[in-house]
Amino acid sequence: MISTHILLAFIGSVLVVQVSSHGRLIEPPSRASMWRYGFETPHDYNDHETYCGGFSRQWQRNKGKCGICGDAWDLRAPRAHETGGKYGNSIIVRRYKTGSIIPVHVELTANHHGYFEFRVCPMTVRGEEVTQECLDKHVLRGDNGTTRYYPGPGNRIFQAYYKLPDDLTCAQCVFQWRYVAGNNWGDCGNGTGAVGCGPQEEFRACADVTIGDDEETLPPRPVTPEMGPTPTRPTTKQSDISPTEPASVPEMSGPYWMFSLVIAGTCLLVVLAAMALLYSYYYHAGRAKQWLIAGKSLAPASIPIAPPRHRKHNTSSAPLQI
């Protein structure tokens, strides 16, 4: 009979379903999404899937590494969304004034919580992509003083405002969005485990912008009720700049949990079918084995065959009856 441990491992491997989140940077428009906003660039119809090649590829094959614009780390450089790649064509999508507060919009089409971060780095050599080390030196802060934006529930466009560095100017800067989801169970480092701890699915995207003292400041932004990334965010200021994209979009039709439930139900049916096949196989194999053993035990033993017995002829000379 099949080992219990092997069967449990098989069931566990089937039931574990990795549900991916999806999202895109749309303000400033990323290299993957700028075609949606009037730029003559190649169309990336999977611009909501710049997720480092996927969770398994990033964390198992590439040990957590990812291209700065969301491409899988093990792809040959320049990767598709990096400078010199298919979508990295160095087209400037936005121009900002040094030290200004700029609008940032991210659209999530499959929300799995987590947080956003935004970075910027000046390109020092034309046509040569910036490094993650340079981007990490310029982590932007929101106008509430925090670096992380925690999106609320729902699949929609989330907007926030972030301040550019006061001492940064560049003819071409790379603006990076980083989204670390929070839907996987992992080790929290204190002896406990929880959803959101440990390695998570990650998204990245890049946009090319200009930052300078001579650039015009955008007009004041309107105050809207959906500005804040968290309920504790302070009241917005009228002196900040205004976004150019709508504040929100309708959520996707149908609750997402129903999709997850369908996947889980399908996996359960697959497991039950597999168990039935395994049971049927071992049941009939056992019956066949018993039949063979019984057949051998009933086979006739080798018995010596006696020579044929011959009738004795009567040799007496009995008189004939006439």
GROMACS .gro file of N, CA and C in nm, residues 43 86 150 167 180 277 304:
model
   21
   43HIS      N    1   0.317   4.780  -2.769
   43HIS     CA    2   0.208   4.749  -2.677
   43HIS      C    3   0.244   4.628  -2.591
   86LYS      N    4   1.293   4.605  -2.524
   86LYS     CA    5   1.181   4.627  -2.614
   86LYS      C    6   1.099   4.750  -2.575
  150TYR      N    7   0.004   5.183   0.187
  150TYR     CA    8  -0.071   5.061   0.207
  150TYR      C    9  -0.209   5.076   0.141
  167ASP      N   10   1.739   6.835  -0.391
  167ASP     CA   11   1.869   6.858  -0.454
  167ASP      C   12   1.890   6.771  -0.577
  180VAL      N   13   0.515   4.520  -0.298
  180VAL     CA   14   0.535   4.395  -0.226
  180VAL      C   15   0.399   4.351  -0.174
  277LEU      N   16  -0.828   0.684  -0.815
  277LEU     CA   17  -0.747   0.607  -0.909
  277LEU      C   18  -0.641   0.524  -0.836
  304PRO      N   19   0.335  -4.005  -1.002
  304PRO     CA   20   0.385  -4.105  -1.098
  304PRO      C   21   0.270  -4.186  -1.157
   0.00000   0.00000   0.00000
